[in-house]
PDB file of C-alpha atoms and ligand atoms in Angstrom:
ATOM      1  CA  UNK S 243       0.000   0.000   0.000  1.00 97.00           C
ATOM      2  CA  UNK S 244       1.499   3.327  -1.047  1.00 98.00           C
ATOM      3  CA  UNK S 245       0.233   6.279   0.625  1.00 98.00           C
ATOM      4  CA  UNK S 246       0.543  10.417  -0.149  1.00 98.00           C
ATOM      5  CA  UNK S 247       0.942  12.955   2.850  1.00 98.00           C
ATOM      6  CA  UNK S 248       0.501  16.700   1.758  1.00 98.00           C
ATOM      7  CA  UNK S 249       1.713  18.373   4.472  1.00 98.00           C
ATOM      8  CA  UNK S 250       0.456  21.761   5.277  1.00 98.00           C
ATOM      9  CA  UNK S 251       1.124  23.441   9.246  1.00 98.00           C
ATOM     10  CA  UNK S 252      -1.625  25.806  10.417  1.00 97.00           C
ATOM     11  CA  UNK S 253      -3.894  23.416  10.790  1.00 98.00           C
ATOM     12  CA  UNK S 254      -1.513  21.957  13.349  1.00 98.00           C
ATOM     13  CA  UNK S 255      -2.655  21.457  17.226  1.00 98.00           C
ATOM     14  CA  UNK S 256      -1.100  24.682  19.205  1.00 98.00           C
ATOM     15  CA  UNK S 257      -0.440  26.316  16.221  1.00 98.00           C
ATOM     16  CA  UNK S 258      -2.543  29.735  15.970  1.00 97.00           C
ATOM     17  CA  UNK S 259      -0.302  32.820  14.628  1.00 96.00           C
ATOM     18  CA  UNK S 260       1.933  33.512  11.299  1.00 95.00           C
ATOM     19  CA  UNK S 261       4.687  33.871  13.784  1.00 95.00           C
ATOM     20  CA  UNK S 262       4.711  30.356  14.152  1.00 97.00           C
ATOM     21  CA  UNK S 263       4.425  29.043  10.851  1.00 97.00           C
ATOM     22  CA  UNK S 264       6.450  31.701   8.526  1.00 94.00           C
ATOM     23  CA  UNK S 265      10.174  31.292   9.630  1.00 84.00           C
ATOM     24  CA  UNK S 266      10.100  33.795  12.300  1.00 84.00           C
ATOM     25  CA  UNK S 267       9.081  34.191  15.869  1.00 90.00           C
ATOM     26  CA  UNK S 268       8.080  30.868  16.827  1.00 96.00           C
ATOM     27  CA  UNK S 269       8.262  29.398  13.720  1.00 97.00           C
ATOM     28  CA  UNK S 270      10.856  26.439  15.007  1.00 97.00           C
ATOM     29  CA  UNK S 271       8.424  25.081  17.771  1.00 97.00           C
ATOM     30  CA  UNK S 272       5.798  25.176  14.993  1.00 98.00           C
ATOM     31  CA  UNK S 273       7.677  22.936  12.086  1.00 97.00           C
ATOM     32  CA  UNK S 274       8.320  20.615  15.355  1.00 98.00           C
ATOM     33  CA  UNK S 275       5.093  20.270  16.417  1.00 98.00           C
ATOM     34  CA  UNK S 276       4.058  19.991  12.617  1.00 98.00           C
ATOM     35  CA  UNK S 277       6.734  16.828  12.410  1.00 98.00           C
ATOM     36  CA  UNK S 278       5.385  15.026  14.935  1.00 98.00           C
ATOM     37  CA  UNK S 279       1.455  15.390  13.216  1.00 98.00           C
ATOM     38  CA  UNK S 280       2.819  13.940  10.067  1.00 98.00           C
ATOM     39  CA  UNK S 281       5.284  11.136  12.366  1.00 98.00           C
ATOM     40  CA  UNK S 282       1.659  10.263  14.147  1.00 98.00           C
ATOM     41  CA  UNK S 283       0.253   9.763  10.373  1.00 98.00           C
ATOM     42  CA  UNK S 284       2.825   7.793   9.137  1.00 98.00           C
ATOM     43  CA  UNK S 285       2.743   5.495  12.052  1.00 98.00           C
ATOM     44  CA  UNK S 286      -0.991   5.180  12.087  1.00 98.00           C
ATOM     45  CA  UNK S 287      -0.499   4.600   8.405  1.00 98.00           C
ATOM     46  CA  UNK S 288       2.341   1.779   8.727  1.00 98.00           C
ATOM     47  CA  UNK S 289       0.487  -0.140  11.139  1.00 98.00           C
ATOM     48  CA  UNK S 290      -2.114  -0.080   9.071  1.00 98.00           C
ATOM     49  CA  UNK S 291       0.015  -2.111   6.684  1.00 98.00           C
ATOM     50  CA  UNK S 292       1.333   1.148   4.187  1.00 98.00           C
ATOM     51  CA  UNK S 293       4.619  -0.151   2.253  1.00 98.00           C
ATOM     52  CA  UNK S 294       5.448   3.486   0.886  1.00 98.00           C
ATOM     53  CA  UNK S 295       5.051   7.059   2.166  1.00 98.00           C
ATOM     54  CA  UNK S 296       5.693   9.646   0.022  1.00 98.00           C
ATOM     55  CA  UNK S 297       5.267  13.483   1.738  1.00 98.00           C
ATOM     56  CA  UNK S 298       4.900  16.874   0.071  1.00 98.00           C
ATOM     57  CA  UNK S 299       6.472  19.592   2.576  1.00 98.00           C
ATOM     58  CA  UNK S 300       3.650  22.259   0.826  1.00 97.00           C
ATOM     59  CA  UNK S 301       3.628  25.102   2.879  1.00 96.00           C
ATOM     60  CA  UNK S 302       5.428  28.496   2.150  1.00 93.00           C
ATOM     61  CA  UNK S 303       8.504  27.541   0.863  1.00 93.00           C
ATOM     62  CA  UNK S 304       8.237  23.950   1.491  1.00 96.00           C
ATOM     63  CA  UNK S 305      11.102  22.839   3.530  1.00 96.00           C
ATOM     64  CA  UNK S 306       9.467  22.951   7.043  1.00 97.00           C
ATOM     65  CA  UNK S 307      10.204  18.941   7.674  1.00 98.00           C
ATOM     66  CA  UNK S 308      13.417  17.106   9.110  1.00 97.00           C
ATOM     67  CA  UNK S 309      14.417  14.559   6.240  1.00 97.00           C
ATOM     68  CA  UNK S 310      16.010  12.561   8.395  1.00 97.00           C
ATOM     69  CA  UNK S 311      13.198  12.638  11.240  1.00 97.00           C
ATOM     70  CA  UNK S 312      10.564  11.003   9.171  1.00 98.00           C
ATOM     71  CA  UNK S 313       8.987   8.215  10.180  1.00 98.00           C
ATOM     72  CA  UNK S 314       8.441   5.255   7.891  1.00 97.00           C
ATOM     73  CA  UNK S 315      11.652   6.411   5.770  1.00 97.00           C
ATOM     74  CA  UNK S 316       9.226   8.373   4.077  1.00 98.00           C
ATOM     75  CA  UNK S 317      10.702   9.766   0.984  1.00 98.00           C
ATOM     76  CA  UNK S 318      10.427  13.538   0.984  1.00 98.00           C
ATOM     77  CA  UNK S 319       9.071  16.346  -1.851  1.00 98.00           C
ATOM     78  CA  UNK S 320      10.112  19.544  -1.160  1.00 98.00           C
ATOM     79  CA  UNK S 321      11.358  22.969  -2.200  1.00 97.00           C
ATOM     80  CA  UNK S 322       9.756  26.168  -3.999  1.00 92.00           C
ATOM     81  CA  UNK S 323       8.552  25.814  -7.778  1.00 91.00           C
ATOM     82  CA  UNK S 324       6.765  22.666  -8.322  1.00 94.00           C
ATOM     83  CA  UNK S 325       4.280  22.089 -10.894  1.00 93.00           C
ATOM     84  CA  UNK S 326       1.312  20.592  -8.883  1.00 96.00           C
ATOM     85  CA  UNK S 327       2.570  22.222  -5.606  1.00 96.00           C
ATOM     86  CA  UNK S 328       0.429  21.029  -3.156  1.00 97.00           C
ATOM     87  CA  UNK S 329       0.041  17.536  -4.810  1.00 98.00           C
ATOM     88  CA  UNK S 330       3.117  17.442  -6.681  1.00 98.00           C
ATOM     89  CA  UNK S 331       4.313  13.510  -6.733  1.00 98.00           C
ATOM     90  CA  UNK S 332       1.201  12.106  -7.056  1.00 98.00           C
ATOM     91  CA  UNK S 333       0.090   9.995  -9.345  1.00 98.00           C
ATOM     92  CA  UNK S 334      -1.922   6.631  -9.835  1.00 98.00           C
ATOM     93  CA  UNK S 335      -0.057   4.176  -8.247  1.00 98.00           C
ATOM     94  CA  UNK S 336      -1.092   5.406  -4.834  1.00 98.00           C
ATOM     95  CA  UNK S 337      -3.670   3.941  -2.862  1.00 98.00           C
ATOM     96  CA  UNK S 338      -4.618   6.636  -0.572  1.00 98.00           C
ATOM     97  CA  UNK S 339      -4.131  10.243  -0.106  1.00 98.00           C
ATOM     98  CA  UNK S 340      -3.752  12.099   3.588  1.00 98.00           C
ATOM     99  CA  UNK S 341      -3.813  15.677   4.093  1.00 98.00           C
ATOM    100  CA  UNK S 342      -2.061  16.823   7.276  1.00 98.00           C
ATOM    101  CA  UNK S 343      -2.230  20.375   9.471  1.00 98.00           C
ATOM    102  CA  UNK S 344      -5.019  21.657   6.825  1.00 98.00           C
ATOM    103  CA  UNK S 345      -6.833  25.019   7.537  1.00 97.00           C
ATOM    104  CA  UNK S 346     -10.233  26.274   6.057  1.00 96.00           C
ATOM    105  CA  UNK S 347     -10.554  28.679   3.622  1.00 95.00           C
ATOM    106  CA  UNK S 348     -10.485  32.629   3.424  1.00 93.00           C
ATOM    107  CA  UNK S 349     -14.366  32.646   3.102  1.00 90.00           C
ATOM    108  CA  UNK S 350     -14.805  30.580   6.514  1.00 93.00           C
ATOM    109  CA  UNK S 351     -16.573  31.975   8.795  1.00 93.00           C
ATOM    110  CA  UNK S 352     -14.417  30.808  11.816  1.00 95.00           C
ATOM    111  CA  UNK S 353     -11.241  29.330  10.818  1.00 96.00           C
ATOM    112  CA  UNK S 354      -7.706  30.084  12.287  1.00 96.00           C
ATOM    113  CA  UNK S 355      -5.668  30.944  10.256  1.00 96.00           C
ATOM    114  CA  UNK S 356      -7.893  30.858   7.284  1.00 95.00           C
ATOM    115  CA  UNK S 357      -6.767  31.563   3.680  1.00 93.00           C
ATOM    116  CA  UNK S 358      -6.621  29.838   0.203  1.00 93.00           C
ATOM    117  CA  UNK S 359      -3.351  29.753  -1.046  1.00 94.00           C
ATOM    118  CA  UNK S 360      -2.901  33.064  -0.756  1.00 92.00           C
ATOM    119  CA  UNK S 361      -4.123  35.775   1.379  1.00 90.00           C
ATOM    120  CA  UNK S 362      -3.205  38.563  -0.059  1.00 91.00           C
ATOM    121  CA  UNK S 363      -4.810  37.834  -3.438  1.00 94.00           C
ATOM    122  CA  UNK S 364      -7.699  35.332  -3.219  1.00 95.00           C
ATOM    123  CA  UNK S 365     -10.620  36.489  -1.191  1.00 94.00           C
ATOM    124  CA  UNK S 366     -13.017  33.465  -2.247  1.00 96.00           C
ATOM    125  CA  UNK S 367     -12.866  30.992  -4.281  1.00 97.00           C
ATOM    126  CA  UNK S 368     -15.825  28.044  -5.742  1.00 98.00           C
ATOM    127  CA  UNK S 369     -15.771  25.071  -7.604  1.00 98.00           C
ATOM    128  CA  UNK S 370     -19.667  24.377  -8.833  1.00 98.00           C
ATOM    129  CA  UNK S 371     -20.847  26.836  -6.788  1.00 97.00           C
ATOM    130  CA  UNK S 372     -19.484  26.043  -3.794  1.00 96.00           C
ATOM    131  CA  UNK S 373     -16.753  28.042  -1.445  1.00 95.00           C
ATOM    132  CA  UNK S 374     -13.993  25.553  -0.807  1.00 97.00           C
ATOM    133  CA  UNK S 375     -10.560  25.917   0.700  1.00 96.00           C
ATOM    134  CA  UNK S 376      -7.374  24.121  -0.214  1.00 97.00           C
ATOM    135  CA  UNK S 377      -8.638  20.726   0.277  1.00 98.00           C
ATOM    136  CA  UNK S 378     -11.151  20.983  -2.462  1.00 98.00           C
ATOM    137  CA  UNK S 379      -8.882  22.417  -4.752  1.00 98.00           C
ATOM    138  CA  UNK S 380      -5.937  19.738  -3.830  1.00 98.00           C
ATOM    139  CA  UNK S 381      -8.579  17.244  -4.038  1.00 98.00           C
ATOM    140  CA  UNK S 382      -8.984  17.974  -7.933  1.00 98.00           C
ATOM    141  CA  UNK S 383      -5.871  16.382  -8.770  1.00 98.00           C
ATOM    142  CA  UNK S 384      -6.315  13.366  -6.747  1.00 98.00           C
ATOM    143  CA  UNK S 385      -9.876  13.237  -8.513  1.00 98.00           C
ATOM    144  CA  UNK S 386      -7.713  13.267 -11.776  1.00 98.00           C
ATOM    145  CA  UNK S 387      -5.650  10.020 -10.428  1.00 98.00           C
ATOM    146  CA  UNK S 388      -8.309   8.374  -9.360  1.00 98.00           C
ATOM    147  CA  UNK S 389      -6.952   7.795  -5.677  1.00 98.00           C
ATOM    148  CA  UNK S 390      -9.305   8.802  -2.085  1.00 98.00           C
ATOM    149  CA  UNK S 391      -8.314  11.262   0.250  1.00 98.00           C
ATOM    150  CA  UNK S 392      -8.996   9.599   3.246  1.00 98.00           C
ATOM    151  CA  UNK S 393      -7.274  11.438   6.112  1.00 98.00           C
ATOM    152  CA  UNK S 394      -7.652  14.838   6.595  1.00 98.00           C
ATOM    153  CA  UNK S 395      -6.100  16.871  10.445  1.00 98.00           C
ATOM    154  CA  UNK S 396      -7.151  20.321  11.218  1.00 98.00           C
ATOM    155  CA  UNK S 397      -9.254  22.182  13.138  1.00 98.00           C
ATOM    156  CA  UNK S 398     -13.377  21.537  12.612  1.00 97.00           C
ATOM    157  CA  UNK S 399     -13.837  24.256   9.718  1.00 97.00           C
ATOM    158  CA  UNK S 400     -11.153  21.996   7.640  1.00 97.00           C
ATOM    159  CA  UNK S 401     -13.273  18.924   8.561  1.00 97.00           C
ATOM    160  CA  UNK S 402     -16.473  20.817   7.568  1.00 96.00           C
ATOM    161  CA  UNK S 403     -14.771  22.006   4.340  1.00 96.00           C
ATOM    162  CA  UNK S 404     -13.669  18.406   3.328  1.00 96.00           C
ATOM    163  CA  UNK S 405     -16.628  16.495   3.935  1.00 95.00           C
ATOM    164  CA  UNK S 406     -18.908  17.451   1.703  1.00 94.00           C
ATOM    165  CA  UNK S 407     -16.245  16.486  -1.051  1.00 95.00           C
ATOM    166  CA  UNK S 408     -14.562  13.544   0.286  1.00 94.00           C
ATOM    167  CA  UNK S 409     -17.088  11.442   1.643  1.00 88.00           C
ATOM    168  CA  UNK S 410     -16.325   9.372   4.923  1.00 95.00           C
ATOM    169  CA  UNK S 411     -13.034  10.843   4.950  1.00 97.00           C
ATOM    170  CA  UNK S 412     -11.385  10.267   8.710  1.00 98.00           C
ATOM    171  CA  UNK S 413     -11.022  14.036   9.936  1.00 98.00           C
ATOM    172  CA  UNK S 414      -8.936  14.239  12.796  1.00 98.00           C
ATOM    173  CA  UNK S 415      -9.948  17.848  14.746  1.00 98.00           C
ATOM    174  CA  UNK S 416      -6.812  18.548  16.508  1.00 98.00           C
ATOM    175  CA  UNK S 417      -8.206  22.482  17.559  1.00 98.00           C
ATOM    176  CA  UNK S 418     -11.719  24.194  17.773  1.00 98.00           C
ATOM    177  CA  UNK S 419     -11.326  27.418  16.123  1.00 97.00           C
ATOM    178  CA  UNK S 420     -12.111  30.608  18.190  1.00 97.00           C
ATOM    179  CA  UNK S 421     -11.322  33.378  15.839  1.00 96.00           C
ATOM    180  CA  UNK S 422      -9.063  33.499  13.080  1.00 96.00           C
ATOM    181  CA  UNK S 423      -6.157  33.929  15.399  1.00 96.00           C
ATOM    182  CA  UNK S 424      -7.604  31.684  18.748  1.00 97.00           C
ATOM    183  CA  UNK S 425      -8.248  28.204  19.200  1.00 98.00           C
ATOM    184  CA  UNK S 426      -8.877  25.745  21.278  1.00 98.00           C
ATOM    185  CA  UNK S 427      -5.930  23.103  20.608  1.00 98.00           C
ATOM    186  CA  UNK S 428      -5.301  20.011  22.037  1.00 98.00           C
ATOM    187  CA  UNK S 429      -2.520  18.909  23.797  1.00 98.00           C
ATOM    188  CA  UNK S 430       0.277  18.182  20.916  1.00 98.00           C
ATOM    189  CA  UNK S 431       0.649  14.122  22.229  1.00 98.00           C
ATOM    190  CA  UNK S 432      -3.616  13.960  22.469  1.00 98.00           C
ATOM    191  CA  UNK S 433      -3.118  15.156  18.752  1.00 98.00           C
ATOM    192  CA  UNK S 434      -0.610  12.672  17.731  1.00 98.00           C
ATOM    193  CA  UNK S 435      -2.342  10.052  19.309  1.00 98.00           C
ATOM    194  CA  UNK S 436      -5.434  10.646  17.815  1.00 98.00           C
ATOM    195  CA  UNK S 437      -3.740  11.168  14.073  1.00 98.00           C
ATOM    196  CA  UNK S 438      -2.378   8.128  14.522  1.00 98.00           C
ATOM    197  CA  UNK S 439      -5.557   6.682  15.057  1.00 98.00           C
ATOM    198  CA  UNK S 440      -7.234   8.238  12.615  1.00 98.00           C
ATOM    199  CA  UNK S 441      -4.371   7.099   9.705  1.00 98.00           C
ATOM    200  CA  UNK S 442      -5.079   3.924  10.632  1.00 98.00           C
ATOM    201  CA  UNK S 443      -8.376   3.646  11.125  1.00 98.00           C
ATOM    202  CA  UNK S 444      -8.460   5.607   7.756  1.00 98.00           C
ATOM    203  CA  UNK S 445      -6.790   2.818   5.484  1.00 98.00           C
ATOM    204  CA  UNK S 446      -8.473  -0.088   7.133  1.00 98.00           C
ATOM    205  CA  UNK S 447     -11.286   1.497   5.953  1.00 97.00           C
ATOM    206  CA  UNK S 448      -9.845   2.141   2.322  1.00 97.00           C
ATOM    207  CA  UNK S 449     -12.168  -0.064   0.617  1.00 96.00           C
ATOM    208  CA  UNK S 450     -15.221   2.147   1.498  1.00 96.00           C
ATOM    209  CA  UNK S 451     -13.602   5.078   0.347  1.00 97.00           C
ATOM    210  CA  UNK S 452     -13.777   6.838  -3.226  1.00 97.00           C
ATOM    211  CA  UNK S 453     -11.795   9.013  -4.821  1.00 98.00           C
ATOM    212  CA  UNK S 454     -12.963  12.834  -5.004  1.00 97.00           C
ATOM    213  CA  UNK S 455     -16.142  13.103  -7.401  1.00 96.00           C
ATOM    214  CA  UNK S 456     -16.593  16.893  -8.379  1.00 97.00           C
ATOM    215  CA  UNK S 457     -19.572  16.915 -11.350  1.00 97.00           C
ATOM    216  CA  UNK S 458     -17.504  17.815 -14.744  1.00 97.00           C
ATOM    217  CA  UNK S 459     -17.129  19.759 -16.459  1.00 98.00           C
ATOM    218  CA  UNK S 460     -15.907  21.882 -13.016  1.00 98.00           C
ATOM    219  CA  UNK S 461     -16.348  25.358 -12.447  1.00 98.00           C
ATOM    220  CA  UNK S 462     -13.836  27.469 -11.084  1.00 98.00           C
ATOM    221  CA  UNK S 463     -15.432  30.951  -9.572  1.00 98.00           C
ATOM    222  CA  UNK S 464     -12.462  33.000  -8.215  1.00 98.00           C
ATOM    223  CA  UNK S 465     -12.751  36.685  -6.391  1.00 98.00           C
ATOM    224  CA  UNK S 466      -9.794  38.264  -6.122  1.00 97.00           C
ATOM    225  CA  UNK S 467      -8.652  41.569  -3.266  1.00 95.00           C
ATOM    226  CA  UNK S 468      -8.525  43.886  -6.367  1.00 95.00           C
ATOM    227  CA  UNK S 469      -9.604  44.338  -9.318  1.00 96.00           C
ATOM    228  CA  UNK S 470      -6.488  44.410 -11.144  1.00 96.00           C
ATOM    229  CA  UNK S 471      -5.802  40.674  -9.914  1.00 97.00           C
ATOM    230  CA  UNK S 472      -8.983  39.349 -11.553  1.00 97.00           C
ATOM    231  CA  UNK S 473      -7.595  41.201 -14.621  1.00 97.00           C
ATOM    232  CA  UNK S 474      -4.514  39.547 -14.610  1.00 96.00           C
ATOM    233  CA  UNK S 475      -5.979  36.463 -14.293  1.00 97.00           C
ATOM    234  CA  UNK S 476      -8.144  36.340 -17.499  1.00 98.00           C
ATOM    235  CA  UNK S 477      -4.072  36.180 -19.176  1.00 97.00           C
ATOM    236  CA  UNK S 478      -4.348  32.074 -18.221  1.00 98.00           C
ATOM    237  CA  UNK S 479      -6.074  30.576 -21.345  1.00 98.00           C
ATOM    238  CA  UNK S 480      -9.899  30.176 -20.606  1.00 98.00           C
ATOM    239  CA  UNK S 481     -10.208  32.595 -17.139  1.00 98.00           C
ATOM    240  CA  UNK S 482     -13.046  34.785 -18.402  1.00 98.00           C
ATOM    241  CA  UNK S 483     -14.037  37.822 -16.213  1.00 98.00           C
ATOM    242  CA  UNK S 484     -17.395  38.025 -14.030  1.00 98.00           C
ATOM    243  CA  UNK S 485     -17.291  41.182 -12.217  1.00 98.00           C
ATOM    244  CA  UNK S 486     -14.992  43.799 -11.174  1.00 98.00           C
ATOM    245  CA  UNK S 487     -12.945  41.345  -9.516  1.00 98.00           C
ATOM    246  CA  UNK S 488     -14.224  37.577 -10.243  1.00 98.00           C
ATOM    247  CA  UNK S 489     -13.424  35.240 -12.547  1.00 98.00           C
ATOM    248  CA  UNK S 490     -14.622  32.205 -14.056  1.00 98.00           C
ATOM    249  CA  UNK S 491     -12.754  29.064 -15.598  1.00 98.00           C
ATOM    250  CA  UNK S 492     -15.038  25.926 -16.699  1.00 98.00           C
ATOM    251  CA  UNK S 493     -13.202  22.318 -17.415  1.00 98.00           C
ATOM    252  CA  UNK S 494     -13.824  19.063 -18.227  1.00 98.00           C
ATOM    253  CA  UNK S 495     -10.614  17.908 -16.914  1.00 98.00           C
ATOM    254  CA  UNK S 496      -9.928  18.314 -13.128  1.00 98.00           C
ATOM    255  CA  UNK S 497      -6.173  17.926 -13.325  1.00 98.00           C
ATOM    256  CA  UNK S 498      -6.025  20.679 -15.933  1.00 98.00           C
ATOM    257  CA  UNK S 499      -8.376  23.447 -13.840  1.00 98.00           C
ATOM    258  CA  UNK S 500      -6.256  22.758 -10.516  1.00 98.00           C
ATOM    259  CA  UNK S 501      -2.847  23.647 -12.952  1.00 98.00           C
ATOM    260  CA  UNK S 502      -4.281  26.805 -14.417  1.00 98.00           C
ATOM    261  CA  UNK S 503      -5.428  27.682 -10.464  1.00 98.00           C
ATOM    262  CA  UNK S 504      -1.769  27.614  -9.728  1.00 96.00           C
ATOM    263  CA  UNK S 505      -0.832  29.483 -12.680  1.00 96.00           C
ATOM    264  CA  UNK S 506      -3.377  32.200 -11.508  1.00 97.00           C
ATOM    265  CA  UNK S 507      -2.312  32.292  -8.215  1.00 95.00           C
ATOM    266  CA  UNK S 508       1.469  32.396  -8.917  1.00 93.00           C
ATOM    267  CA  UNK S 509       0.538  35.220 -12.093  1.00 94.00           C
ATOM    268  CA  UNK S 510      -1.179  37.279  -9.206  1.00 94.00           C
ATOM    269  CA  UNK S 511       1.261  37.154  -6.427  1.00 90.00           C
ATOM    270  CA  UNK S 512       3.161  40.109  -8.161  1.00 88.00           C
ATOM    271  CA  UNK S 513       0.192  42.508  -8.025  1.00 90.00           C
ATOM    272  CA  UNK S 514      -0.379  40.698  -3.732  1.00 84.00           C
ATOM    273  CA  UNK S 515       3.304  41.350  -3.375  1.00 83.00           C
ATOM    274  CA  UNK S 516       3.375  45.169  -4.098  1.00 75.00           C
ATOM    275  CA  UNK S 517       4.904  45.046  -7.967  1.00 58.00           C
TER     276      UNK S 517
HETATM  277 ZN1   ZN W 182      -2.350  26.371   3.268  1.00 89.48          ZN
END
């Protein structure tokens, strides 16, 4: 069995401030409690029987895990500029997908730490009508492959956010969100434990479980912080405008709509970024 970690961090337990995520402040108490979320997955996941572990460090510039402190020797993705970012590595030879320290998306209504990719650009985002966050989008490609996401950690507006896409996916709530910079977390081993729990319980369960079913063709509704961001994004082939500063972008093919996303997001970080 030959599982895929995409490893995010604010969705880790204790975690609840940039500080502590973006390579200041705090920042090396967060990528250690973030390592021991994705150890407690892999273990959950290797007594569970997994043969393989392949993780994508996906958050900011990607290199927030130990190589050598993975569990499982897990083989490692990471480092700025990859294609399928968030899912880069995967393809159809896995058997299960997990998503690990997730957040909910920019247009939650209670979610620490909330964004979508990135908050400086992307106020809202849809596919078919409905506002999803990261997990939505990232489950697009593993629609594509043809492969579950069955594991998902976070607090409970990332579980909420999953489930109506990933049905009976194991959603491990590691923190009650308060406000977008408060939660309630629990106690980093209570977390691990119960990750490990949940990877495991997760791939006993595989059978059950399909892979991400989003009605195609998909529709990609995007609203942007400015206007001139929702221009620039009608430059990736099909983006058509909607309003001052939304977007539209309708395909049949799921791996091809969560490319062009990236391509919008990366296009726009230059207007988000002040040039
Ligand atoms: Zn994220």
């Amino acid at each position: 069995m030959k599982v895929f970690l995409s490893t995010d961090i604010e969705g880790t337990a204790g975690i609840v401030d940039w500080g502590q995520v973006l390579g200041s402040g705090e920042y090396e108490m967060g990528r250690r409690l973030l390592q021991d979320e994705v150890n407690a997955a892999i273990d959950g996941a290797l007594e569970a029987g997994a043969a393989e572990l392949v993780v994508n460090d996906s958050h900011w510039t990607m290199q927030n895990l130990l190589p050598a402190e993975l569990h499982g020797r897990a083989s490692l993705i990471s480092g700025k500029h990859k294609p399928l970012y968030m899912m880069e590595g995967l393809d159809g030879s896995f058997d299960a997908v997990f998503m690990i320290a997730y957040h909910g998306a920019i247009s939650a209504e209670r979610a620490i730490l909330s964004h979508t990719y990135n908050p400086f650009a992307i106020y809202e985002a849809r596919l078919n009508g409905r506002p999803v966050g990261e997990s939505a989008l990232n489950a697009l490609v593993a629609q594509h492959h043809g492969v579950p996401v069955v594991l998902i950690t976070g607090d409970d507006a990332t579980r909420d956010e999953a489930e109506p896409f990933m049905p009976g996916i194991e959603a491990v709530v590691v923190k009650r969100s308060i406000t977008r910079f408060a939660a309630h977390s629990l106690h980093p081993e209570e977390a691990c434990e119960r990750i490990r729990d949940g990877a495991q319980h997760a791939l006993e369960r595989l059978a059950e479980l399909a892979p991400p079913a989003f009605d195609l063709p998909v529709t990609l509704d995007m609203t942007f912080l400015t206007a001139d961001m929702a221009e620039m994004a009608t430059w990736v082939e099909g983006v058509e405008r909607t309003d001052t500063r939304s977007t539209r972008l309708v395909l049949d093919d799921p791996l091809e709509l969560y490319k062009r996303f990236c391509t919008v997001g990366i296009l726009v970080r230059s207007i988000a970024e002040g040039g």
